[in-house]
Structures are given as structure tokens and as C-alpha cells.
Tab-separated table of C-alpha atoms in Angstrom:
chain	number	residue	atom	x	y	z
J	1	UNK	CA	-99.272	12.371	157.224
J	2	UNK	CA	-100.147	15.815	158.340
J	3	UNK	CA	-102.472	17.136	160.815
J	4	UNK	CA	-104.800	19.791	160.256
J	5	UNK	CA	-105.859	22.089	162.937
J	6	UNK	CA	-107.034	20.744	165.985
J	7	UNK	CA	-110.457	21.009	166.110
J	8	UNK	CA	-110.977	20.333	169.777
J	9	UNK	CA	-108.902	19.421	172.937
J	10	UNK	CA	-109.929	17.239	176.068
J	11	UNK	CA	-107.952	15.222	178.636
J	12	UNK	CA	-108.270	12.355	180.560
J	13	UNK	CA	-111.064	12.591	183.013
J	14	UNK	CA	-111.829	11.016	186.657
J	15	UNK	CA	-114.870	10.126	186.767
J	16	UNK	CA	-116.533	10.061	190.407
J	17	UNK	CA	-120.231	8.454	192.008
J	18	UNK	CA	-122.179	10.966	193.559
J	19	UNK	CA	-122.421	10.739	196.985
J	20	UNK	CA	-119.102	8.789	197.706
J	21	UNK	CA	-117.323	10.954	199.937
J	22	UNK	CA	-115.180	11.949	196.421
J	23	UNK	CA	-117.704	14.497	195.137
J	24	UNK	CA	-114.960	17.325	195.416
J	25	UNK	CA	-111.934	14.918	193.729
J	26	UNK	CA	-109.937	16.897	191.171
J	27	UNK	CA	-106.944	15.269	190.698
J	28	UNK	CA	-104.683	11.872	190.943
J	29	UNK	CA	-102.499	12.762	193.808
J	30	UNK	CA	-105.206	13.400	195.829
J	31	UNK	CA	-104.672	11.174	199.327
J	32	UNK	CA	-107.831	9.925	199.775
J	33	UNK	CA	-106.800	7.823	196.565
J	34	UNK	CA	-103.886	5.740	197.881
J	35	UNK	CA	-106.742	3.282	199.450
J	36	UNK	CA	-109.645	3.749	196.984
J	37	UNK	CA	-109.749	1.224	194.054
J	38	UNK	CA	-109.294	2.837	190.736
J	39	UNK	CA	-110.346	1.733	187.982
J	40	UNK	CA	-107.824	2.188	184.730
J	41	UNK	CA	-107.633	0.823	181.390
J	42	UNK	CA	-103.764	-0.721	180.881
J	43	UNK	CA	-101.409	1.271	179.018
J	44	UNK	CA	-102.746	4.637	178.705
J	45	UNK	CA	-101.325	7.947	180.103
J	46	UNK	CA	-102.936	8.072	183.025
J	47	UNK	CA	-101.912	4.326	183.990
J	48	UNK	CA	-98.597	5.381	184.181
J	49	UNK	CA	-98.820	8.324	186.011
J	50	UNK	CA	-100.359	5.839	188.806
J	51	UNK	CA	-97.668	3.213	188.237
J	52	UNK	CA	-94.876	6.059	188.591
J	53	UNK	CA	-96.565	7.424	191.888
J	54	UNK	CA	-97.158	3.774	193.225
J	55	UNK	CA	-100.883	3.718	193.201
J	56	UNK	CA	-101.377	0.462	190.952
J	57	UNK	CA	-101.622	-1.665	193.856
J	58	UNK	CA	-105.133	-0.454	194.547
J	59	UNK	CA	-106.190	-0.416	190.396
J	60	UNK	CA	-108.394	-2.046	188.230
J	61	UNK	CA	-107.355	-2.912	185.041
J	62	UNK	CA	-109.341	-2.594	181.927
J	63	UNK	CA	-108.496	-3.852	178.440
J	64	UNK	CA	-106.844	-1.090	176.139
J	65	UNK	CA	-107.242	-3.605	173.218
J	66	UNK	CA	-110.540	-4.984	172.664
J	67	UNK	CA	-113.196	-5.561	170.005
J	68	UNK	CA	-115.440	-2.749	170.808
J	69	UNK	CA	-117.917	-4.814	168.747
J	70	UNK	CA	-118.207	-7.816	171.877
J	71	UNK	CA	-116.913	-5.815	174.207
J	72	UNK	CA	-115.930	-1.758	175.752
J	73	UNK	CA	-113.233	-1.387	178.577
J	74	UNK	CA	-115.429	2.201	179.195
J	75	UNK	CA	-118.767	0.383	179.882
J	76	UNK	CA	-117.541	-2.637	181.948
J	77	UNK	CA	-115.448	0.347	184.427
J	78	UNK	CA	-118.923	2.047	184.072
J	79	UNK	CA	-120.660	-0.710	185.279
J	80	UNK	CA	-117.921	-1.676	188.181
J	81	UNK	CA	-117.990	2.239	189.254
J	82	UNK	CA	-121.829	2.319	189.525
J	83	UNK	CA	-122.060	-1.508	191.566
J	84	UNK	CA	-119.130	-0.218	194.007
J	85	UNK	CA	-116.564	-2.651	192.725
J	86	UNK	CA	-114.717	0.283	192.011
J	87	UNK	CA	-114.298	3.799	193.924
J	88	UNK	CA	-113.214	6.394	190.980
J	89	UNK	CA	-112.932	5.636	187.587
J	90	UNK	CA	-110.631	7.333	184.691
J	91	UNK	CA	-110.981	7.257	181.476
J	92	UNK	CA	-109.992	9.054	178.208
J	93	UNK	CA	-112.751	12.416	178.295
J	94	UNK	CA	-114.759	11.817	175.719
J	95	UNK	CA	-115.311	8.186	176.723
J	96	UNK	CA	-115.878	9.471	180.083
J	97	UNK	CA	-118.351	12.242	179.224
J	98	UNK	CA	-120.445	9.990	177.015
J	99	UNK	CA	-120.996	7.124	179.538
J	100	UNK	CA	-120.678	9.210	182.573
J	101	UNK	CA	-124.076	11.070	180.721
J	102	UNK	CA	-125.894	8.002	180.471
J	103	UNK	CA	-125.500	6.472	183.662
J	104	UNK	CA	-128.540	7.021	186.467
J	105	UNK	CA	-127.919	8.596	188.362
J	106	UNK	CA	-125.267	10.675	186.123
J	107	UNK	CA	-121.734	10.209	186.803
J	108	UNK	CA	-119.327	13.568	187.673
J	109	UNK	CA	-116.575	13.433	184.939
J	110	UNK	CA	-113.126	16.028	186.339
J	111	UNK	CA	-110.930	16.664	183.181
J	112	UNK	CA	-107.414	15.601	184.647
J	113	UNK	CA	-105.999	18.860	184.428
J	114	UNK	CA	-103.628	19.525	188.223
J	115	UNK	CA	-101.716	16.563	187.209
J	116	UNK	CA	-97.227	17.013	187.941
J	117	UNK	CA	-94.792	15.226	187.208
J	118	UNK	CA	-96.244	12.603	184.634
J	119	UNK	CA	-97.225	12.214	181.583
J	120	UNK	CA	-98.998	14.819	179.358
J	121	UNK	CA	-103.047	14.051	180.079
J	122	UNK	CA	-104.817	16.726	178.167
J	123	UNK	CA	-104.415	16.791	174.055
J	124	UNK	CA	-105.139	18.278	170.567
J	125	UNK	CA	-107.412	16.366	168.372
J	126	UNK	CA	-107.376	16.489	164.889
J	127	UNK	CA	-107.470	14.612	161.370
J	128	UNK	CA	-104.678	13.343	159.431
J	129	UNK	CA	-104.046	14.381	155.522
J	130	UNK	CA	-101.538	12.697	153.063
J	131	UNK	CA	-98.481	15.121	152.257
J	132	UNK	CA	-100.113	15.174	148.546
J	133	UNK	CA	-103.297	16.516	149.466
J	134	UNK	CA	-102.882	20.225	150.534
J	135	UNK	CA	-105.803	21.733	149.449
J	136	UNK	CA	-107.698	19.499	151.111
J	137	UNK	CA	-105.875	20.230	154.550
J	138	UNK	CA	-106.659	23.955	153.822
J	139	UNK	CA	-110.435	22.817	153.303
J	140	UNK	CA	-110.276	21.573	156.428
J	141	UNK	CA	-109.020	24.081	158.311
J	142	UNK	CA	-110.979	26.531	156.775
J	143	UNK	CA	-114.505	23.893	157.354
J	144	UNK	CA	-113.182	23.623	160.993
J	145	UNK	CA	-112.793	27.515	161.553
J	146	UNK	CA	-116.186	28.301	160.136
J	147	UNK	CA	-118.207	25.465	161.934
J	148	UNK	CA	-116.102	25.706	165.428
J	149	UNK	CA	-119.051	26.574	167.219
J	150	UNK	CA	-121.003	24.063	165.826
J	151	UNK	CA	-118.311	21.390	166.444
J	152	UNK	CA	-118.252	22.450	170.424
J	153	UNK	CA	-121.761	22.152	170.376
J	154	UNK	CA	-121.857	18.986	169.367
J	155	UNK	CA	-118.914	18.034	171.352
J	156	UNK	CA	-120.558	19.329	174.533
J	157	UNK	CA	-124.045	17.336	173.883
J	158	UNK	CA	-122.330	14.017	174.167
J	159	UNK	CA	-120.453	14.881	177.117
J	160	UNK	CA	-117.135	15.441	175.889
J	161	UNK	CA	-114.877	17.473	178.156
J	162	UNK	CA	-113.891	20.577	176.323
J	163	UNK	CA	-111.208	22.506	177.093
J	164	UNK	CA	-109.685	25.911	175.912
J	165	UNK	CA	-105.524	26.355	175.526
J	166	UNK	CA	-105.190	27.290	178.660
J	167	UNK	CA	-106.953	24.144	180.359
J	168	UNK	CA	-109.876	25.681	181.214
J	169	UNK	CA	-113.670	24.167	180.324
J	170	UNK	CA	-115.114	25.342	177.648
J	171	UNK	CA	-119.211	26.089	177.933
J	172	UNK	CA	-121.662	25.312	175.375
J	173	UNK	CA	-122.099	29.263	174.592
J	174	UNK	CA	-117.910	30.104	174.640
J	175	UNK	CA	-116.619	32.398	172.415
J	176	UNK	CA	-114.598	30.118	169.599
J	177	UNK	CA	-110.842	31.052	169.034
């Protein structure tokens, strides 16, 4: 497989309660963490940042593997961080944008972006393309050029957590590269 160009990146995000005293959290090693239950689904990046800095023994764990048709990891933290069964939640940024929008009140979603010493949290997304089918790839890239605008846009109205090269947000009326 080959990738085409990336046609947006995002990170993991925290996602906070308004109101709880974490309004102003923007990253993992904050200390007002190490007694705050987390909520985390198992086996994702962010899991093992907090496994390496020894802050599982305060986590939640969510499913990573489940049939999103019966059930979503994203909703049930949702649900736990709005109840108070957990303090902060984190979650993959487009996951957290989207439900993070639709809770009431709405949920603050932080891009995990001041991260050290862990593993990578923010990344590339793009689509994959057999070997064989180069000028489709070029299609692509040339469709995702055109239409990145567009693409943010529609990004950005479901919450997703845009960010730029250089890790910083990227607004519904940013210039596209």
C-alpha cells in the first residue's frame, strides 16, 4: 500500500467538564492528574504514556476492540465523564471532538500536544492506494489539494481537532497549505 497525502492531522485530545476545577488542563503530566480518575481506552498511545509515567493506578479502562454496532468505548467514557465517574477523559481527537460537541453542556476537548517523553500523540491522516494504482494516488492528491478547504471545513463542523505542521489549531477560516 501507499499513502497519499495527508489530508488532515489531529492528536489525541483530553477532554475536560466544565466547571471541574480542570478548565485550564493542557496536558498529561499535569499534577493535579496523579489523583483524578482518567478515563482511557486500553492500548492506545496515550495509555501508555500514562502506564510509563505511573498514572494507571487512577484510570479507567475502555475497550479498544468493540463492535461499534452494540457498543462505543467513546460514548460509555462520555457518559462516565458527564455522571462524575470519571474526572478527565482522553480520547483519539476526532472521537473526542464529535462527542465532546454533543454533550450538554459541551465538553472542552485539549489536542494533546505538550506531551515528553512518550509516545508520538498527534498524526497524519490519509488513504491507502495499491502500488498498481498510481494515477489514482495522483487523483487524490490533486482532489485533496483542490478541496483542502472544504475538507477542514467539514472536519471542523464535527468537532475534529485540526491541527497545522507545526501543532498549532487550525480555524475554520485558515489559510490551507
Amino acid at each position: 500500500m501507499q499513502s497519499t497525502n495527508p489530508y488532515y492531522r489531529t492528536a489525541y485530545a483530553l477532554v475536560i467538564k466544565p466547571g471541574t476545577g480542570l478548565d485550564d488542563l493542557d496536558r498529561l503530566g499535569d499534577p493535579r492528574l496523579t489523583e483524578k480518575r482518567i478515563g482511557i481506552v486500553a492500548g492506545t498511545p496515550p495509555a501508555t504514556y500514562l502506564a510509563v509515567n505511573g498514572m494507571m493506578r487512577n484510570a479507567k479502562p475502555y475497550p479498544l476492540v468493540i463492535d461499534t454496532r452494540v457498543d462505543s468505548s467513546a460514548q460509555a467514557m462520555m457518559r462516565d465523564l458527564a455522571s462524575g465517574e470519571i474526572d478527565v477523559g482522553i480520547l483519539w481527537g476526532p472521537m473526542a471532538g464529535y462527542y465532546a460537541r454533543q454533550a450538554n453542556p459541551p465538553m472542552r476537548v485539549v489536542p494533546l500536544l505538550k506531551e515528553t517523553g512518550g509516545p508520538q500523540l498527534a498524526f497524519r491522516i490519509a488513504m491507502g492506494v495499491r502500488p498498481s494504482d498510481q494515477n489514482w494516488k495522483r487523483q487524490l492528491n490533486r482532489l485533496i489539494a483542490e478541496n483542502q478547504a472544504d475538507l477542514n471545513r467539514l472536519l471542523l463542523s464535527f468537532g475534529v481537532p485540526l491541527l497545522d505542521e507545526k501543532d498549532r489549531p487550525i480555524a475554520i477560516d485558515a489559510p490551507t497549505r
